Every structure is written in C-alpha cells, then in structure tokens.
CSV table of C-alpha atoms in Angstrom, one decimal:
chain,number,residue,atom,x,y,z
A,36,MET,CA,8.6,-16.9,-7.1
A,37,HIS,CA,6.2,-14.2,-8.1
A,38,ILE,CA,4.4,-11.1,-6.9
A,39,VAL,CA,0.6,-11.1,-7.4
A,40,VAL,CA,-2.2,-8.7,-6.4
A,41,VAL,CA,-5.8,-9.7,-6.2
A,42,SER,CA,-7.9,-6.5,-6.2
A,43,VAL,CA,-11.5,-5.5,-5.6
A,44,ASN,CA,-11.9,-1.8,-6.3
A,45,HIS,CA,-14.3,0.9,-7.7
A,46,LYS,CA,-13.5,-0.3,-11.2
A,47,THR,CA,-14.4,-3.9,-10.7
A,48,ALA,CA,-17.4,-3.8,-8.3
A,49,ASP,CA,-20.1,-1.5,-7.1
A,50,VAL,CA,-20.3,-0.3,-3.6
A,51,SER,CA,-22.7,-3.0,-2.4
A,52,LEU,CA,-20.3,-5.7,-3.4
A,53,ARG,CA,-17.2,-3.8,-2.1
A,54,GLU,CA,-18.7,-3.4,1.3
A,55,GLN,CA,-19.2,-7.2,1.5
A,56,LEU,CA,-15.5,-7.6,0.9
A,57,THR,CA,-14.2,-5.1,3.4
A,58,PHE,CA,-11.9,-6.1,6.3
A,59,ALA,CA,-13.0,-4.7,9.6
A,60,GLU,CA,-10.0,-3.1,11.3
A,61,ASP,CA,-10.3,-5.3,14.4
A,62,THR,CA,-10.1,-8.5,12.3
A,63,LEU,CA,-7.0,-7.8,10.4
A,64,THR,CA,-4.6,-9.6,12.8
A,65,ASN,CA,-6.6,-12.8,12.5
A,66,ALA,CA,-6.9,-12.3,8.7
A,67,TYR,CA,-3.1,-12.0,8.4
A,68,ASN,CA,-2.6,-15.2,10.4
A,69,ALA,CA,-5.0,-17.1,8.2
A,70,LEU,CA,-3.7,-15.6,4.9
A,71,ILE,CA,0.0,-16.3,5.5
A,72,ASN,CA,-0.7,-19.9,6.2
A,73,GLN,CA,-2.4,-20.4,2.8
A,74,LYS,CA,-0.7,-22.7,0.5
A,75,SER,CA,1.8,-21.0,-1.9
A,76,VAL,CA,1.7,-17.6,0.1
A,77,LEU,CA,5.1,-16.5,1.3
A,78,GLU,CA,4.6,-12.9,2.1
A,79,CYS,CA,1.4,-10.8,2.1
A,80,VAL,CA,0.0,-7.3,2.7
A,81,ILE,CA,-3.7,-6.5,2.9
A,82,LEU,CA,-4.9,-3.1,1.7
A,83,SER,CA,-8.4,-2.4,2.9
A,84,THR,CA,-9.8,1.1,2.3
A,85,CYS,CA,-13.3,2.6,1.6
A,86,ASN,CA,-12.8,2.0,-2.2
A,87,ARG,CA,-10.7,-1.0,-2.5
A,88,THR,CA,-9.8,-4.3,-0.9
A,89,GLU,CA,-6.5,-5.7,-2.2
A,90,ILE,CA,-4.2,-8.6,-1.3
A,91,TYR,CA,-0.6,-8.4,-2.3
A,92,ALA,CA,1.3,-11.6,-2.1
A,93,VAL,CA,4.6,-13.2,-2.8
A,94,VAL,CA,3.8,-16.7,-4.0
A,95,ASP,CA,5.8,-19.7,-5.2
A,96,GLN,CA,3.5,-20.4,-8.2
A,97,VAL,CA,1.2,-17.9,-10.0
A,98,HIS,CA,-1.8,-20.1,-10.6
A,99,THR,CA,-1.7,-21.8,-7.2
A,100,GLY,CA,-1.1,-18.5,-5.4
A,101,ARG,CA,-3.9,-16.5,-6.9
A,102,TYR,CA,-6.3,-19.4,-6.4
A,103,TYR,CA,-5.6,-19.7,-2.7
A,104,VAL,CA,-5.8,-15.9,-2.2
A,105,LYS,CA,-9.2,-15.9,-3.8
A,106,SER,CA,-10.2,-18.9,-1.8
A,107,PHE,CA,-9.1,-17.2,1.3
A,108,MET,CA,-11.3,-14.1,0.4
A,109,ALA,CA,-14.3,-16.3,-0.3
A,110,GLU,CA,-14.0,-18.1,3.0
A,111,TRP,CA,-13.2,-15.1,5.1
A,112,PHE,CA,-16.2,-13.1,3.8
A,113,ASN,CA,-18.4,-16.1,3.5
A,114,VAL,CA,-19.2,-15.5,-0.2
A,115,ASP,CA,-19.2,-17.9,-3.2
A,116,ILE,CA,-15.7,-18.1,-4.8
A,117,GLU,CA,-17.3,-17.5,-8.2
A,118,THR,CA,-18.5,-14.1,-6.9
A,119,VAL,CA,-15.0,-13.3,-5.8
A,120,LYS,CA,-13.6,-14.3,-9.2
A,121,SER,CA,-16.2,-12.1,-10.9
A,122,VAL,CA,-15.3,-8.9,-9.1
A,123,THR,CA,-11.5,-9.2,-8.7
A,124,ASP,CA,-8.7,-8.2,-11.0
A,125,VAL,CA,-5.4,-10.2,-10.8
A,126,GLU,CA,-2.1,-8.7,-11.7
A,127,VAL,CA,1.2,-10.6,-11.8
A,128,GLY,CA,4.9,-9.7,-11.8
A,129,ASN,CA,5.7,-6.3,-13.3
A,130,ASP,CA,2.0,-5.5,-13.7
A,131,ALA,CA,1.4,-6.1,-10.0
A,132,ILE,CA,4.3,-3.8,-9.1
A,133,LEU,CA,3.0,-1.1,-11.4
A,134,HIS,CA,-0.5,-1.5,-9.9
A,135,LEU,CA,0.9,-0.8,-6.4
A,136,PHE,CA,2.8,2.2,-7.6
A,137,ASN,CA,-0.3,3.6,-9.4
A,138,VAL,CA,-2.4,3.0,-6.3
A,139,VAL,CA,0.0,4.6,-3.8
A,140,THR,CA,0.5,7.7,-6.0
A,141,GLY,CA,-3.2,8.3,-6.4
A,142,LEU,CA,-3.2,7.5,-10.1
A,143,ASP,CA,-5.7,4.7,-9.6
A,144,SER,CA,-8.1,6.6,-7.3
A,145,ILE,CA,-11.6,7.7,-8.0
A,146,VAL,CA,-10.3,11.3,-7.9
A,147,LEU,CA,-7.0,11.6,-9.6
A,148,GLY,CA,-4.1,12.4,-7.3
A,149,GLU,CA,-5.8,12.1,-4.0
A,150,THR,CA,-3.3,11.9,-1.2
A,151,GLN,CA,-5.2,9.9,1.5
A,152,ILE,CA,-4.3,6.5,-0.1
A,153,LEU,CA,-0.6,7.1,0.6
A,154,GLY,CA,-1.1,7.0,4.4
A,155,GLN,CA,-3.4,4.0,4.0
A,156,VAL,CA,-0.8,2.0,2.1
A,157,ARG,CA,1.9,2.9,4.6
A,158,ASP,CA,-0.3,2.0,7.6
A,159,ASN,CA,-1.4,-1.3,6.1
A,160,PHE,CA,2.2,-2.2,5.2
A,161,LEU,CA,3.4,-1.4,8.7
A,162,LEU,CA,0.6,-3.6,10.2
A,163,ALA,CA,1.6,-6.4,8.0
A,164,GLN,CA,5.2,-6.0,9.0
A,165,SER,CA,4.3,-6.0,12.6
A,166,GLU,CA,2.4,-9.2,12.1
A,167,GLY,CA,5.4,-10.8,10.5
A,168,THR,CA,3.8,-11.4,7.1
A,169,THR,CA,6.4,-9.4,5.1
A,170,GLY,CA,10.0,-10.3,4.3
A,171,THR,CA,12.8,-9.3,2.1
A,172,VAL,CA,10.7,-8.6,-1.0
A,173,PHE,CA,7.8,-6.6,0.4
A,174,ASN,CA,9.9,-4.7,2.9
A,175,LYS,CA,11.8,-3.4,0.0
A,176,LEU,CA,8.9,-2.9,-2.4
A,177,PHE,CA,6.5,-1.1,-0.1
A,178,LYS,CA,9.2,1.2,1.2
A,179,MET,CA,10.0,2.1,-2.4
A,180,ALA,CA,6.3,2.6,-3.1
A,181,VAL,CA,5.8,5.0,-0.2
A,182,SER,CA,9.0,7.0,-1.0
A,183,LEU,CA,7.9,7.2,-4.7
A,184,ALA,CA,4.4,8.6,-3.7
A,185,LYS,CA,6.0,11.2,-1.3
A,186,ASN,CA,8.3,12.3,-4.1
A,187,ALA,CA,5.4,12.4,-6.6
A,188,HIS,CA,3.4,14.7,-4.4
A,189,THR,CA,6.3,17.0,-3.6
A,190,GLN,CA,7.8,17.2,-7.1
A,191,THR,CA,4.6,17.6,-9.1
A,192,ASP,CA,1.3,19.5,-8.8
A,193,ILE,CA,-0.7,16.2,-8.6
A,194,SER,CA,-1.8,17.1,-5.0
A,195,SER,CA,-2.4,20.8,-5.5
A,196,ASN,CA,-5.7,21.9,-3.9
A,197,ALA,CA,-5.8,18.5,-2.3
A,198,VAL,CA,-8.5,16.3,-3.7
A,199,SER,CA,-10.0,13.3,-2.0
A,200,VAL,CA,-13.4,11.6,-1.8
A,201,SER,CA,-14.1,14.0,1.1
A,202,TYR,CA,-13.3,17.0,-1.2
A,203,ALA,CA,-15.6,15.6,-3.9
A,204,ALA,CA,-18.4,15.3,-1.3
A,205,VAL,CA,-18.0,19.0,-0.5
A,206,GLU,CA,-18.0,19.9,-4.2
A,207,LEU,CA,-21.2,17.9,-4.7
A,208,SER,CA,-22.8,19.8,-1.8
A,209,LYS,CA,-22.0,23.1,-3.5
A,210,LYS,CA,-23.3,21.9,-6.9
A,211,VAL,CA,-26.6,20.9,-5.3
A,212,LEU,CA,-27.2,23.8,-2.9
A,213,GLY,CA,-24.8,26.5,-4.1
A,214,THR,CA,-22.9,28.5,-1.5
A,215,LEU,CA,-22.5,26.7,1.9
A,216,GLU,CA,-22.0,29.8,4.1
A,217,GLN,CA,-25.6,29.9,5.4
A,218,LYS,CA,-26.2,26.1,5.4
A,219,ASN,CA,-26.4,23.9,8.5
A,220,ILE,CA,-23.9,21.0,8.0
A,221,LEU,CA,-23.8,17.8,9.9
A,222,ILE,CA,-20.7,15.5,9.9
A,223,VAL,CA,-21.4,12.0,11.3
A,224,GLY,CA,-18.1,10.4,12.2
A,225,ALA,CA,-14.8,11.7,13.5
A,226,GLY,CA,-12.2,9.8,11.6
A,227,GLU,CA,-9.7,10.8,8.9
A,228,MET,CA,-12.4,11.0,6.1
A,229,ALA,CA,-14.6,13.1,8.3
A,230,GLU,CA,-11.7,15.5,9.2
A,231,LEU,CA,-10.8,15.8,5.5
A,232,ALA,CA,-14.4,16.8,4.7
A,233,LEU,CA,-14.3,19.4,7.5
A,234,GLU,CA,-11.1,20.7,6.3
A,235,ASN,CA,-12.5,21.2,2.8
A,236,LEU,CA,-15.8,22.7,4.2
A,237,ALA,CA,-13.8,25.2,6.2
A,238,GLY,CA,-12.3,26.4,2.9
A,239,THR,CA,-15.8,27.1,1.5
A,240,GLY,CA,-16.7,29.5,4.3
A,241,ALA,CA,-19.2,27.2,5.9
A,242,LYS,CA,-19.9,28.4,9.5
A,243,SER,CA,-22.6,26.2,11.0
A,244,ILE,CA,-21.0,22.7,11.4
A,245,THR,CA,-21.9,20.0,13.9
A,246,VAL,CA,-20.0,16.8,14.5
A,247,ILE,CA,-21.7,13.7,15.8
A,248,ASN,CA,-19.8,10.6,16.8
A,249,ARG,CA,-20.3,7.5,19.1
A,250,THR,CA,-17.3,8.7,21.1
A,251,LEU,CA,-18.2,12.1,22.3
A,252,GLU,CA,-14.6,13.1,23.1
A,253,LYS,CA,-13.6,12.5,19.5
A,254,ALA,CA,-16.5,14.6,18.3
A,255,GLN,CA,-15.6,17.4,20.6
A,256,SER,CA,-11.9,17.3,19.6
A,257,LEU,CA,-12.8,17.5,15.9
A,258,ALA,CA,-15.5,20.1,16.3
A,259,ASP,CA,-13.2,22.4,18.4
A,260,LYS,CA,-10.5,22.1,15.8
A,261,TYR,CA,-12.8,23.7,13.2
A,262,LYS,CA,-14.9,25.9,15.5
A,263,GLY,CA,-18.0,23.8,15.2
A,264,THR,CA,-20.3,22.2,17.7
A,265,TYR,CA,-20.7,18.5,18.7
A,266,GLN,CA,-23.3,16.1,19.9
A,267,ASP,CA,-23.7,12.5,21.0
A,268,MET,CA,-24.8,9.9,18.4
A,269,SER,CA,-28.0,9.4,20.4
A,270,LEU,CA,-29.1,12.8,19.1
A,271,LEU,CA,-28.6,11.9,15.4
A,272,GLN,CA,-32.3,12.0,14.4
A,273,GLU,CA,-32.8,15.4,16.0
A,274,ALA,CA,-29.7,16.8,14.3
A,275,LEU,CA,-30.9,15.6,10.9
A,276,VAL,CA,-34.1,17.7,11.3
A,277,THR,CA,-32.1,20.9,11.4
A,278,SER,CA,-29.4,20.1,8.9
A,279,ASP,CA,-29.2,21.0,5.2
A,280,ILE,CA,-26.2,18.8,4.3
A,281,VAL,CA,-25.2,15.6,6.0
A,282,ILE,CA,-21.8,13.9,5.3
A,283,THR,CA,-21.4,10.5,6.9
A,284,SER,CA,-18.1,8.6,7.4
A,285,THR,CA,-18.3,6.0,10.2
A,286,SER,CA,-16.9,2.5,10.6
A,287,ALA,CA,-20.4,1.1,11.5
A,288,ARG,CA,-21.2,-2.3,10.0
A,289,ASP,CA,-25.0,-1.5,9.8
A,290,PHE,CA,-26.9,1.5,8.5
A,291,ILE,CA,-27.0,4.4,11.0
A,292,ILE,CA,-29.5,6.4,8.9
A,293,THR,CA,-32.4,4.2,8.0
A,294,GLU,CA,-35.5,4.7,5.8
A,295,PRO,CA,-38.0,4.9,8.8
A,296,MET,CA,-35.7,7.4,10.5
A,297,MET,CA,-35.7,9.7,7.4
A,298,GLN,CA,-39.4,9.4,7.0
A,299,GLU,CA,-39.8,10.8,10.5
A,300,VAL,CA,-37.1,13.5,9.9
A,301,MET,CA,-38.8,14.7,6.7
A,302,LYS,CA,-42.2,15.1,8.5
A,303,SER,CA,-40.5,17.3,11.1
A,304,ARG,CA,-38.7,19.2,8.3
A,305,GLN,CA,-42.0,19.7,6.5
A,306,ASN,CA,-40.3,18.2,3.4
A,307,ALA,CA,-37.6,20.8,3.2
A,308,PRO,CA,-34.8,19.4,1.0
A,309,ILE,CA,-31.8,17.7,2.6
A,310,VAL,CA,-28.6,16.4,0.9
A,311,LEU,CA,-27.1,13.2,2.3
A,312,ILE,CA,-23.6,12.2,1.2
A,313,ASP,CA,-22.4,8.8,2.4
A,314,ILE,CA,-18.6,8.4,2.0
A,315,ALA,CA,-18.4,5.3,4.1
A,316,VAL,CA,-17.9,1.7,3.0
A,317,PRO,CA,-19.8,-0.2,4.2
A,318,ARG,CA,-22.5,2.5,3.7
A,319,ASP,CA,-23.9,4.4,6.6
A,320,ILE,CA,-27.2,5.3,4.8
A,321,ASP,CA,-29.9,2.9,3.7
A,322,PRO,CA,-30.3,3.3,-0.1
A,323,ALA,CA,-34.0,3.0,0.5
A,324,VAL,CA,-34.1,6.7,1.5
A,325,ASN,CA,-33.7,7.5,-2.2
A,326,ASP,CA,-37.5,6.9,-2.5
A,327,ILE,CA,-38.3,9.7,-0.1
A,328,ASP,CA,-39.3,13.0,-1.6
A,329,MET,CA,-36.8,15.9,-1.2
A,330,VAL,CA,-34.1,13.6,0.1
A,331,PHE,CA,-31.0,13.7,-2.1
A,332,ASN,CA,-28.8,10.8,-1.2
A,333,TYR,CA,-25.4,10.1,-2.7
A,334,ASP,CA,-22.8,7.4,-2.0
A,335,VAL,CA,-19.1,7.0,-3.0
A,336,ASP,CA,-20.0,5.7,-6.4
A,337,ASP,CA,-21.9,8.9,-7.2
A,338,LEU,CA,-18.7,10.8,-6.6
A,339,LYS,CA,-16.8,9.2,-9.4
A,340,GLY,CA,-17.7,11.8,-12.0
A,341,LEU,CA,-16.7,14.7,-9.8
A,342,VAL,CA,-13.3,16.2,-10.4
A,343,ASP,CA,-11.7,19.5,-9.5
A,344,ALA,CA,-11.1,22.4,-11.9
A,345,ASN,CA,-7.4,21.5,-12.1
A,346,LEU,CA,-8.0,18.1,-13.6
A,347,ALA,CA,-6.1,19.0,-16.8
A,348,GLU,CA,-3.1,20.1,-14.7
A,349,ARG,CA,-3.4,17.0,-12.6
A,350,GLU,CA,-3.3,14.8,-15.7
A,351,LYS,CA,-0.1,16.6,-16.8
A,352,ALA,CA,1.4,15.8,-13.4
A,353,ALA,CA,0.2,12.3,-13.7
A,354,ASN,CA,2.2,11.8,-16.9
A,355,VAL,CA,5.3,13.0,-15.1
A,356,ILE,CA,4.5,10.5,-12.3
A,357,ARG,CA,4.1,7.7,-14.7
A,358,ASN,CA,7.6,8.3,-15.9
A,359,MET,CA,8.8,8.2,-12.3
A,360,ILE,CA,6.9,4.9,-11.8
A,361,ASP,CA,8.7,3.4,-14.9
A,362,SER,CA,12.1,4.4,-13.4
A,363,GLU,CA,11.1,3.0,-10.0
A,364,LEU,CA,10.0,-0.3,-11.6
A,365,VAL,CA,13.4,-0.7,-13.3
A,366,SER,CA,15.2,0.1,-10.0
A,367,PHE,CA,13.1,-2.5,-8.2
A,368,LEU,CA,13.7,-5.2,-10.8
A,369,GLU,CA,17.4,-4.5,-10.8
A,370,TRP,CA,17.4,-4.9,-7.0
A,371,VAL,CA,15.5,-8.2,-7.4
A,372,ASN,CA,18.1,-9.5,-9.9
A,373,MET,CA,20.9,-8.4,-7.5
A,374,LEU,CA,19.5,-10.7,-4.8
A,375,GLY,CA,21.0,-13.7,-6.5
A,376,VAL,CA,24.4,-12.0,-6.8
A,377,VAL,CA,24.7,-11.0,-3.1
A,378,PRO,CA,25.7,-14.5,-1.9
A,379,VAL,CA,28.2,-14.8,-4.7
A,380,ILE,CA,29.9,-11.5,-3.8
A,381,SER,CA,29.8,-12.4,-0.1
A,382,ALA,CA,31.4,-15.8,-0.8
A,383,LEU,CA,34.1,-14.2,-3.0
A,384,ARG,CA,35.0,-11.7,-0.2
A,385,GLU,CA,34.9,-14.4,2.5
A,386,LYS,CA,37.3,-16.6,0.5
A,387,ALA,CA,39.7,-13.6,-0.1
A,388,LEU,CA,39.6,-12.8,3.6
A,389,ARG,CA,40.4,-16.4,4.5
A,390,ILE,CA,43.4,-16.4,2.2
A,391,GLN,CA,44.6,-13.1,3.8
A,392,GLU,CA,44.1,-14.6,7.3
A,393,THR,CA,46.0,-17.8,6.4
A,394,THR,CA,48.8,-15.7,4.8
A,395,MET,CA,49.2,-13.5,7.9
A,396,GLU,CA,49.4,-16.6,10.1
A,397,SER,CA,52.2,-17.9,7.8
A,398,ILE,CA,54.0,-14.6,8.1
A,399,ASP,CA,53.7,-14.6,11.9
A,400,ARG,CA,55.2,-18.1,12.0
A,401,LYS,CA,58.1,-17.3,9.7
A,402,MET,CA,58.7,-13.8,11.0
A,403,PRO,CA,57.9,-14.0,14.7
A,404,ASP,CA,59.9,-10.9,15.6
A,405,LEU,CA,57.7,-8.5,13.6
A,406,SER,CA,56.6,-5.5,15.6
A,407,GLU,CA,52.9,-4.9,16.0
A,408,ARG,CA,53.2,-1.8,13.8
A,409,ASP,CA,54.9,-3.8,11.0
A,410,ARG,CA,52.2,-6.5,11.3
A,411,LYS,CA,49.5,-3.8,10.9
A,412,VAL,CA,51.2,-2.3,7.9
A,413,ILE,CA,51.5,-5.7,6.1
A,414,SER,CA,47.9,-6.6,6.9
A,415,LYS,CA,46.7,-3.2,5.6
A,416,HIS,CA,48.6,-3.6,2.3
A,417,MET,CA,47.4,-7.1,1.9
A,418,LYS,CA,43.8,-5.9,2.3
A,419,SER,CA,44.4,-3.2,-0.3
A,420,VAL,CA,45.7,-5.7,-2.8
A,421,ILE,CA,42.7,-8.0,-2.2
A,422,ASN,CA,40.3,-5.1,-2.6
A,423,GLN,CA,41.9,-4.1,-5.8
A,424,LEU,CA,41.9,-7.6,-7.2
A,425,LEU,CA,38.2,-8.1,-6.2
A,426,LYS,CA,37.0,-4.8,-7.7
A,427,ASP,CA,36.7,-6.0,-11.3
A,428,PRO,CA,35.3,-9.5,-10.5
A,429,ILE,CA,32.6,-7.9,-8.2
A,430,ALA,CA,31.7,-5.4,-10.8
A,431,GLY,CA,31.4,-8.3,-13.3
A,432,ALA,CA,29.2,-10.3,-11.0
A,433,LYS,CA,26.9,-7.2,-10.6
A,434,GLU,CA,26.7,-6.8,-14.3
A,435,ILE,CA,25.8,-10.5,-14.7
A,436,SER,CA,22.7,-9.8,-12.6
A,437,GLY,CA,21.1,-8.0,-15.6
A,438,HIS,CA,21.8,-10.7,-18.1
A,439,PRO,CA,18.9,-13.0,-19.3
A,440,ASP,CA,21.1,-16.0,-18.7
A,441,ARG,CA,22.3,-14.7,-15.3
A,442,GLU,CA,21.8,-18.1,-13.5
A,443,ALA,CA,24.1,-20.0,-15.8
A,444,SER,CA,26.6,-17.1,-15.9
A,445,LEU,CA,26.6,-16.9,-12.1
A,446,GLN,CA,27.1,-20.6,-11.8
A,447,PHE,CA,30.1,-20.3,-14.2
A,448,PHE,CA,31.4,-17.4,-12.1
A,449,GLN,CA,31.3,-19.6,-9.0
A,450,GLU,CA,33.1,-22.4,-10.7
A,451,ILE,CA,35.9,-20.1,-11.9
A,452,PHE,CA,36.6,-18.9,-8.4
A,453,ASN,CA,35.8,-22.2,-6.8
A,454,ILE,CA,33.2,-20.7,-4.4
A,455,THR,CA,30.1,-22.9,-5.0
A,456,ASN,CA,30.2,-24.5,-1.6
A,457,GLU,CA,30.7,-21.1,0.1
A,458,VAL,CA,27.7,-19.7,-1.8
A,459,GLU,CA,25.4,-22.5,-0.7
A,460,SER,CA,26.6,-22.1,2.9
A,461,ILE,CA,25.7,-18.4,2.8
A,462,LYS,CA,22.3,-19.1,1.4
A,463,GLN,CA,21.5,-21.6,4.1
A,464,LYS,CA,22.8,-19.3,6.9
A,465,GLU,CA,21.2,-16.1,5.6
A,466,PRO,CA,18.3,-16.8,3.2
A,467,ILE,CA,17.7,-13.7,1.1
A,468,ILE,CA,14.0,-14.5,0.5
A,469,HIS,CA,11.5,-14.8,3.3
A,470,ARG,CA,10.2,-18.3,3.9
A,471,SER,CA,11.9,-19.6,0.7
A,472,GLU,CA,15.1,-19.8,-1.2
A,473,SER,CA,13.5,-19.8,-4.7
A,474,SER,CA,14.4,-17.3,-7.4
A,475,PHE,CA,12.2,-14.6,-8.8
A,476,ASN,CA,11.1,-14.6,-12.4
A,477,PHE,CA,10.7,-11.0,-13.4
A,478,ASP,CA,11.2,-9.4,-16.8
A,479,LEU,CA,13.5,-6.4,-16.8
A,480,LYS,CA,12.3,-5.4,-20.2
A,481,ARG,CA,9.0,-3.4,-20.7
C-alpha cells in the first residue's frame, strides 16, 4: 500500500491550464464519490485552490493508482489524458508526504510562507472526511500536517507580515501607482481572498474602497468591516469608470470583465490608466484587455516574482520548518510501522487476560469461601504480575516495528507466544487500514 499525490500547480502549468483543471466547490461531493470508486484508490483527499489542484490517494499499487487518478482527472475535466500527464507531478511514499507538509506550511506557495493554504488544506480534508473517503492513514496524516503548519507559523517568523497572493496584489498596486491613499480601489468579490486583499489595503492607508459582489449582503458586510462602500454586481461597469485599481477574486466560471466592457470603460475614462489585478482561478478578466491602451492587467502568474521585504528572514524560518518537517516525517513513518504491531500487542494482552480469567475461575472453584475483598486483592495482584511480565515483550514488539525485517520478526514473535490465530482474529474484527488489510511499504531512512 502506498501514498501518492498527483499535482497540478503553479510550477507545472500556467494559469490557463490550471483553470481548466479546477474543481468547482459545488461538484466536490460528486467528485469524491467518483474518485473513491476508481480502481486501486482506497482513501483520497482533493485539494483545490486558486493555484493548485492536487489529489492525494492511498493506493494498493503505485503504477495502477496513479494511472487511475490521472484517468479520473482527464474524464472529470473532459481533457485528453496526455494533457493531464504533461502538467502533473506525481510523488510517491515519503516524497508524497513531504510534498503535503511543504504545501500546508506554505513552503511550496507562490509567496513563501503564505498562511491561507493551511485553512484550505484543513477544509478540504474535513470535507473528504465527511464524505467518507479518508480512513486510518489520511486521518492521521492530515491531522499531523495541520498541526505541523500551526506550529510552524507560531514557532517561526515565516508568517510575519502575513504574505499571500492577496498581499502580493496590493504590493503590485503600490509598485505601479505609488501610494494608495488617494486612489479609488474596487474589490470584486467578497470571499476570503478578497478580504485578505482588503486587510492588506487597509494597512497601506487606502481610504476609498468599494466592494462589489453578486450577493449584496456579503458585499455590504465586507465593506462595513473595512469602512468602505458597496455596490451590486450590475453596476460593475460604472464602478470601473471611477476606479484606479481593481482587484478581482470571484468564483465565476466565465469572465466578468470582458474586452468590449473595458473598451467602453476606457472611453468614459478618457484613457486614464487603470490597474486590473486578477487573483481568481479561473480568471475573472479576459486576457484580451491587455491589448487596450492604458489598461495594466495582471493575473496570478504575474505575482510570482513579488515577494515581501522580509524574504531573507522568511527563508531562514523556512529552513527551521524544513527540519520540523523531517522530524514529522519520521514520526509518521514510525506510526505507520506501528500499525502492524498493534494487533500483535492486543493479541498478547488478550491472551494474558484470558489466562488470568481462567485462573481466577479455578481459584473460585477451589476456594469458594473467599471474601469479595480477598478475591479483589488476588485479582489485582495477578494483573500486576501480568503487566510486569508483558512489559518487556511489548517493548520488544514495538522495537521490532522499526526493523527492516519487521514482518518476519513479528511472525516469529507471534509463534513464540502462540498468538497467531488471535492476531488474525483481531485483524478481521478491527482492520487497521481503511478498505484494505494490506501493509504499507515506506522507507524510514532518508
């Protein structure tokens, strides 16, 4: 059994390809139902954000598993499988685990150390869990990943002066137009990315901010929070006429700012310059507007080169986090190896308790006049003897879990204590791996 991740991200594909391979939020439930029923897939989590689409899977065979995950993506997005293959990275085993840890801590983001991805990983995992597509392995791995990221952000300076794509959008606006205090700023969208942009804009001293959204109540709520104004989406074109900077972040599947619209806007503006920053995937702004004079249009790929003044300090923090990641990987692999030991230890304890129970029944028959207090004292001391006798064998079984030949050693251990049948019975009653009883094949050495 193996962990694999098939990833489309800002390193493997440009924004036009990434937006073709983005899961709409309202389709994820159906996507999970289709994915978990793919051949070889035993557990799965879909991570779909503005800069990456990734499928994490526990599979019974590496080659079969990654093939069917890619086939699922090709079928789901109605694209040729060769296209999927050309824009995806595949990581297996330790590398897949390291990839998740790097993603959730922000080390694999466009802007180093951004914190938004942590919440996205957590939310996507919780959705997968609610859909029943995670089990023993991913329930443990993703909880460890989220805890690791929280510790990384609190114990290092990686998230100082919080940086995200939204922050980079604000920095770009300042680079193009200088101070933002006297500029008219339009935010299109009222989701998390839009709020992050507003939060960073507030820190620049920007005062004239308008929020437009399809749901007017959400636009009002966000605008009120940052002392801005709000409008309905039907007034978008009019709002563009009076804006200097426009940051878009909606979940629309089609362009909301088109080339004909901007042609009309620029006539009304008398060709006064306007900065458009599209941080949505799929894009909100038609790339054709780039051909219009005095329209400066940027999408998420244009933000890659923007980093904050603390990049050097963030890189130092990143090195600390990489050491934390190495330790977490070892901890997870040790936990995986322990999975095979748990039934053995349980069987050993069950056998010992049966012996104690049988012995107490014999004592009761031979000494029927024992008081209840005497019986409890005898039982307590017998349990103490059993616990002391089992202490070293259990410690030995746990130590075996780290051996390269652990399967053979555990089998020998079972034979010594004559608990093979008990172990098999426990595995059948309480399988330790979701949808399978196979063993993992991970390398503890790095």
